[in-house]
Coordinates of C-alpha atoms in Angstrom, one line a residue:
M1 CA -19.3 -49.2 -18.5
I2 CA -19.2 -46.2 -16.0
R3 CA -22.4 -45.4 -14.2
P4 CA -23.6 -41.8 -14.0
S5 CA -22.6 -41.5 -10.3
G6 CA -19.1 -42.5 -11.4
V7 CA -18.9 -39.9 -14.1
R8 CA -19.8 -37.3 -11.4
S9 CA -17.1 -38.6 -9.1
L10 CA -14.6 -38.5 -11.8
H11 CA -15.7 -34.9 -12.8
R12 CA -15.3 -33.9 -9.2
N13 CA -11.8 -35.5 -9.0
S14 CA -10.8 -33.7 -12.1
L15 CA -11.9 -30.4 -10.9
R16 CA -10.0 -30.8 -7.6
S17 CA -6.9 -31.8 -9.6
L18 CA -7.2 -28.7 -11.7
T19 CA -7.6 -26.6 -8.7
V20 CA -4.4 -28.0 -7.1
I21 CA -2.4 -27.6 -10.4
A22 CA -3.6 -23.9 -10.8
A23 CA -2.6 -23.3 -7.1
I24 CA 0.8 -24.7 -7.6
S25 CA 1.4 -22.9 -10.8
R26 CA 0.6 -19.5 -9.3
P27 CA 3.7 -17.2 -8.6
F28 CA 4.6 -17.3 -5.0
I29 CA 3.8 -14.4 -3.2
P30 CA 5.2 -14.0 0.4
L31 CA 2.6 -13.2 3.1
D32 CA 4.8 -10.3 4.3
M33 CA 5.0 -7.9 1.2
T34 CA 6.1 -4.9 3.3
R35 CA 9.8 -5.4 2.8
A36 CA 9.2 -5.2 -1.0
L37 CA 8.1 -1.5 -0.7
E38 CA 10.7 1.1 -0.9
T39 CA 10.4 4.9 -0.7
D40 CA 12.6 7.7 -1.1
R41 CA 10.2 10.2 0.4
P42 CA 9.0 10.4 3.9
I43 CA 5.6 9.0 4.7
V44 CA 3.5 11.6 6.7
L45 CA 0.4 10.4 8.5
I46 CA -2.2 13.2 9.3
G47 CA -5.7 13.2 10.9
L48 CA -7.5 14.2 13.9
M49 CA -6.2 13.4 17.3
G50 CA -7.1 9.9 18.6
V51 CA -7.2 8.5 15.0
G52 CA -4.1 6.3 15.8
K53 CA -1.3 8.2 14.0
T54 CA 1.4 7.4 16.5
T55 CA 0.6 3.7 17.1
V56 CA -0.1 3.0 13.4
G57 CA 3.1 5.0 12.6
R58 CA 5.3 3.0 14.6
R59 CA 4.0 -0.1 13.1
L60 CA 4.4 1.2 9.5
A61 CA 7.9 2.4 10.2
K62 CA 8.9 -1.1 11.6
S63 CA 7.3 -2.7 8.5
L64 CA 9.1 -0.6 6.0
G65 CA 12.5 -0.5 7.9
L66 CA 12.2 3.2 8.5
E67 CA 12.8 5.5 11.5
F68 CA 9.5 6.8 13.2
R69 CA 9.2 10.3 14.5
D70 CA 6.1 11.9 16.1
A71 CA 5.9 15.7 15.5
D72 CA 4.4 16.6 18.9
E73 CA 7.3 14.7 20.7
E74 CA 9.8 16.4 18.6
V75 CA 8.3 19.8 19.4
E76 CA 8.3 18.8 23.2
R77 CA 11.9 17.8 22.8
A78 CA 13.0 21.0 21.1
A79 CA 11.0 23.2 23.6
G80 CA 11.8 21.1 26.8
R81 CA 8.2 21.5 27.7
T82 CA 5.0 19.4 27.0
V83 CA 2.5 20.4 24.4
S84 CA 0.0 21.3 27.1
E85 CA 2.7 23.6 28.8
I86 CA 3.4 25.4 25.6
F87 CA -0.2 26.0 24.9
D88 CA -0.6 27.2 28.6
D89 CA 2.4 29.4 28.7
F90 CA 2.7 30.7 25.2
G91 CA -0.5 30.0 23.5
E92 CA -1.5 28.0 20.3
A93 CA 0.1 30.5 17.9
A94 CA 3.6 30.0 19.5
F95 CA 3.0 26.1 19.4
R96 CA 2.1 26.2 15.7
D97 CA 5.3 28.3 14.9
G98 CA 7.5 25.8 16.6
E99 CA 5.7 22.9 15.1
R100 CA 6.1 24.3 11.6
K101 CA 9.9 24.7 12.0
V102 CA 10.1 21.1 13.6
I103 CA 8.2 19.5 10.6
A104 CA 10.3 21.3 8.1
R105 CA 13.5 19.9 9.7
L106 CA 12.0 16.3 9.7
L107 CA 11.0 16.5 6.1
D108 CA 14.7 17.4 5.2
E109 CA 16.1 14.3 6.9
P110 CA 16.4 11.0 5.3
P111 CA 13.0 9.1 4.4
M112 CA 11.1 8.2 7.7
V113 CA 7.5 7.8 9.0
I114 CA 6.2 11.0 10.5
A115 CA 3.0 11.4 12.5
L116 CA 1.9 15.0 12.4
G117 CA -0.4 16.7 15.3
G118 CA -4.0 17.0 14.3
G119 CA -3.7 20.7 13.3
A120 CA -0.3 20.6 11.6
F121 CA -1.5 19.8 7.9
V122 CA -4.1 22.6 8.2
D123 CA -1.1 25.1 8.1
D124 CA -0.6 26.3 4.4
D125 CA 3.1 26.3 4.7
T126 CA 3.4 22.8 6.3
R127 CA 0.9 21.4 3.9
A128 CA 2.8 22.8 0.9
R129 CA 6.0 21.5 2.3
V130 CA 4.6 17.9 2.9
K131 CA 3.1 17.9 -0.7
E132 CA 6.6 18.8 -2.0
K133 CA 8.7 16.5 -0.2
G134 CA 6.5 13.6 1.2
V135 CA 3.5 11.3 0.7
S136 CA 0.7 12.2 2.9
V137 CA -1.7 9.6 4.3
W138 CA -5.1 10.8 5.8
L139 CA -6.2 8.4 8.7
Q140 CA -10.0 9.0 8.6
A141 CA -12.4 8.2 11.6
D142 CA -15.9 9.2 12.7
V143 CA -16.5 11.1 15.8
D144 CA -17.8 8.2 17.9
T145 CA -14.5 6.4 17.2
L146 CA -12.4 9.4 18.1
M147 CA -14.4 9.9 21.3
K148 CA -13.7 6.4 22.6
R149 CA -10.0 6.8 22.0
V150 CA -9.3 10.3 23.2
S151 CA -11.3 9.7 26.4
R152 CA -8.4 7.4 27.5
R153 CA -6.2 10.5 27.7
D154 CA -6.7 14.0 29.2
T155 CA -3.5 15.6 27.8
R156 CA -5.0 17.2 24.8
P157 CA -5.2 20.9 25.2
L158 CA -7.8 21.5 22.5
L159 CA -10.2 19.1 24.4
R160 CA -10.2 21.1 27.5
D161 CA -13.7 21.9 27.0
S162 CA -17.1 21.3 28.7
D163 CA -18.0 19.4 25.7
P164 CA -15.2 17.5 23.9
R165 CA -17.5 15.9 21.3
A166 CA -18.7 19.3 20.0
V167 CA -15.1 20.4 19.7
L168 CA -14.2 17.1 17.6
E169 CA -17.0 17.7 15.4
R170 CA -16.0 21.2 14.9
L171 CA -12.5 20.3 14.2
L172 CA -13.4 17.5 11.8
E173 CA -15.7 19.9 9.8
T174 CA -13.1 22.7 9.6
R175 CA -10.1 20.5 9.0
T176 CA -11.5 18.0 6.5
P177 CA -11.0 20.3 3.4
A178 CA -7.2 20.5 4.2
Y179 CA -7.0 16.7 5.1
A180 CA -8.7 15.9 1.8
E181 CA -5.7 17.1 -0.1
A182 CA -3.6 14.1 1.2
D183 CA -2.2 11.6 -1.2
I184 CA -3.9 8.6 0.3
H185 CA -7.0 8.3 2.3
V186 CA -7.4 5.4 4.6
D187 CA -10.5 4.6 6.8
A188 CA -9.1 4.1 10.4
S189 CA -12.5 3.8 12.1
A190 CA -13.3 0.2 11.5
G191 CA -11.2 -2.8 12.7
S192 CA -7.7 -2.8 14.6
H193 CA -4.6 -0.8 14.1
Q194 CA -3.2 -3.7 12.1
T195 CA -6.1 -3.5 9.7
T196 CA -5.2 0.3 9.2
L197 CA -1.7 -0.6 8.6
D198 CA -2.6 -3.2 6.1
E199 CA -4.8 -0.7 4.4
I200 CA -1.9 1.6 4.2
M201 CA 0.6 -0.9 2.8
R202 CA -1.8 -1.7 0.1
A203 CA -2.3 1.9 -0.8
L204 CA 1.3 2.6 -0.8
G205 CA 2.0 -0.6 -2.9
A206 CA -0.6 0.5 -5.6
R207 CA 1.0 4.1 -5.5
E208 CA 4.4 2.5 -6.2
A209 CA 3.0 0.4 -8.9
E210 CA 1.6 3.3 -10.9
A211 CA 4.8 5.3 -10.5

């Protein structure tokens, strides 16, 4: 005769056995799913300065086995001047013109990960070209987070103002409508760059599954 306590013990053991069997029977899913993702289109990261496009972009490119390009760095290489020098010597309009041409060239190259400058996607021609040829990912962050990050660098022409916070608030307000047209939206204000990368990978995987 099995006493009630023995019945409970057998029940617990049975449940544990079923749990182990269920775990073993599940299909194996590797921890690193990044290699399984393939893309025939460039992945374009957009968002305000300080949101982490370059850092996350490099990690994303490495995860996908793609080349990474930073549009601002490409503009500097083409012009032989820094972004700040281009703004100082020729003005923002000249910089945007060069930026537009550089991005058009990058989008015509084999698939890669591209980090755009904060104002690039606001340009109608650039936005249309990205929509046609790439997959755009908007990295979102609140002003408090952006302020913490941009304060580490003083090389951003648009923040040479007595009130950088007011500038960021204005840019976020005016650029959000354009950013919102991106294919994928990812919150980059919480957690680490790795967390942001993981969210991008999940979003790209879901997009690929729906295709």
